[in-house]
Amino acid sequence: RVDEWTDVDRKRVMNDIITTMFNKKFMEELFKPQDLYSKKALRTVYDRLAHASIMRLNQASMDKLYDLMTMAFKYQVLLCPRPRDILLVTFNHLDAIKDFISDAPGILNQVDETFRRLIETYNCLSDGEFQLIRQTLLIFFQDMHIRVSIFLKDKVQNSNGRFVLPISGPVPWGTEVPGLIRIFNHKGVEVKRAEFTTAGNYVTPQREGSFELYGDRVLKLGTNMYSVTRPVETHMSGSSKNLASQAKENIAPNPLAKEELNFLARLLGGLDIQKPTGGETGFRLNLFTTDEEEEHAAQTRPEELSYKVINIEATQEPGRRAELSRILGELEVAEPRPDSAEKGEDLLALMDGL
Amino acid sequence: QAAWCELPSRVLLVLTSQRGVQMYDSDGSTMVFWHALDVPEHPAAHSVFARGISAAGGRFICVGTSFGAVLVFDIPPKGTNVTLSEVLEQHRDPVTDIAAEQGQAPDGAGDLVTADDSGTLCLWSTGEEFTLLGKIPGSGCTCSSVALWNGIVAAGYGNGQIRLWEAGSGRIRAQVSAHARWIYALDLAPLTGKLLSGAEDSFVHVWKLSRNPDTDDVEIQHCHAECVTDTQVCGARFCDPAGDTFAVTGYDLSEILCY
């Protein structure tokens, strides 16, 4: 129950999740050149991250949270004015994350490290390379049209689930406002100008966003959607009929996906959904207004939209465990290791043999 | 990508992907030829793919690659004996598009243009051996699509600009602030000189190219604009050689819109 949470709990969950996400080994793996994860793989990693702390979510709430994240990210990638702006969106994400853990210098340092790595790896890429990355991401999100309440309310999404693409506002940095035709003679001298008009209403942008560690990103995509408290709702009905083919793809087990999951599991140090000791139920987050609503949502979720999560078998590697414990130790700053008798389990709890 | 390649003797459907190039009979029933791209041993930091397709010189099919190389395939009038005739290595960045002359090339103008991610354009004369006639250096903005007509190169860029270049001299003849986003598609109707452009800003524009007979200046006029609401246009093609009709496709759109 959300109203039983204290600020200490909230802080704990935030810190735990962020620490897990920015784990050095995990980040190292993410930065290796590789193909995009499959939908199942991504969903499983997401589940693990969401459960990295004392917070629990039921299937229905977890599905809803994932839908929300997916559609929000799709929106951000789709609406990027320039392909290179997906990097600015990422920087906006990181800026917001740093704000959540501004009082934990150990974790903050880890996030800054990742930030620097992003700058080092991506700032030099060409427009063409960024567009390729963007196209790859858009293919991943193709045909997803789940309606999100906050987007419908703000009129950024239509009732058919498609996003509104405005034809007004500032043009991307490096683009001119459409309308001008310039003609040059064979000597390269401009000899004529003409104009054309369209329904669009564009203006020149004021300045470019910053790609440095600190700076004004200018772009609003990727900033905290919930900086003003809003209800969290997604709508299942009326989803695209193209999902039938997508469902078939999801059902067939993909051996490659399982391999990559095993690998990721090792990296995440075996995030296990362990039952807390002492008969406590832990802290559960319900994204619906009542428990009954959540239960109903679980039962009525359309088959084609269910995410089939794979169970991970992680191998026992004592060497790796010790290393991760050491890394964990390095992450801690002047805080005693919370003992397992507390609500929930240790961060990066070691996975029991399966 | 997918493209029809019209040669005097046959029409082939050519597909490009991260694996390589496939060529099919015009009814799609038989695969005539398959060329696999060399994939480096260890996963490279750079994607490997084939991109940019065009028939050329009445005898060849040219396909671009992410390495910057352009593969020239010699196509027999019948059968599957397609051979790799030449590899053109003038681009240092991934090839984006290739276009053959669709009208009459003036003397010395070349009959093929290739474009890449850096905006560099190469002009070629096709034949047993292809000859590089000229190179137009890019200014850092990706040239996403090209067309070639009567010695005029029409190029669409990632920053929404359309530029017209003189193929023979490599000089710029026109610059249009055409779109507010990345241009995905350019197509040309050879009978009339109409040019079609489609971009992520949801707009499709129809332009008319011509040459002033007195000054020899290249002219471009805006004819028509169409907004495909809430759609990032990914494909745009004329359906007839005069350019009276055209078709449009977009991201997340399962329909083909005809105008």
XYZ file of C-alpha atoms in Angstrom, chain A residues 23 131 223 238 246 345:
6
model
C 26.508 -1.129 -11.723
C 19.686 7.997 -37.716
C 12.571 15.282 -18.827
C -8.729 -0.855 -29.314
C 3.477 -10.058 -33.127
C 16.678 -8.272 1.000
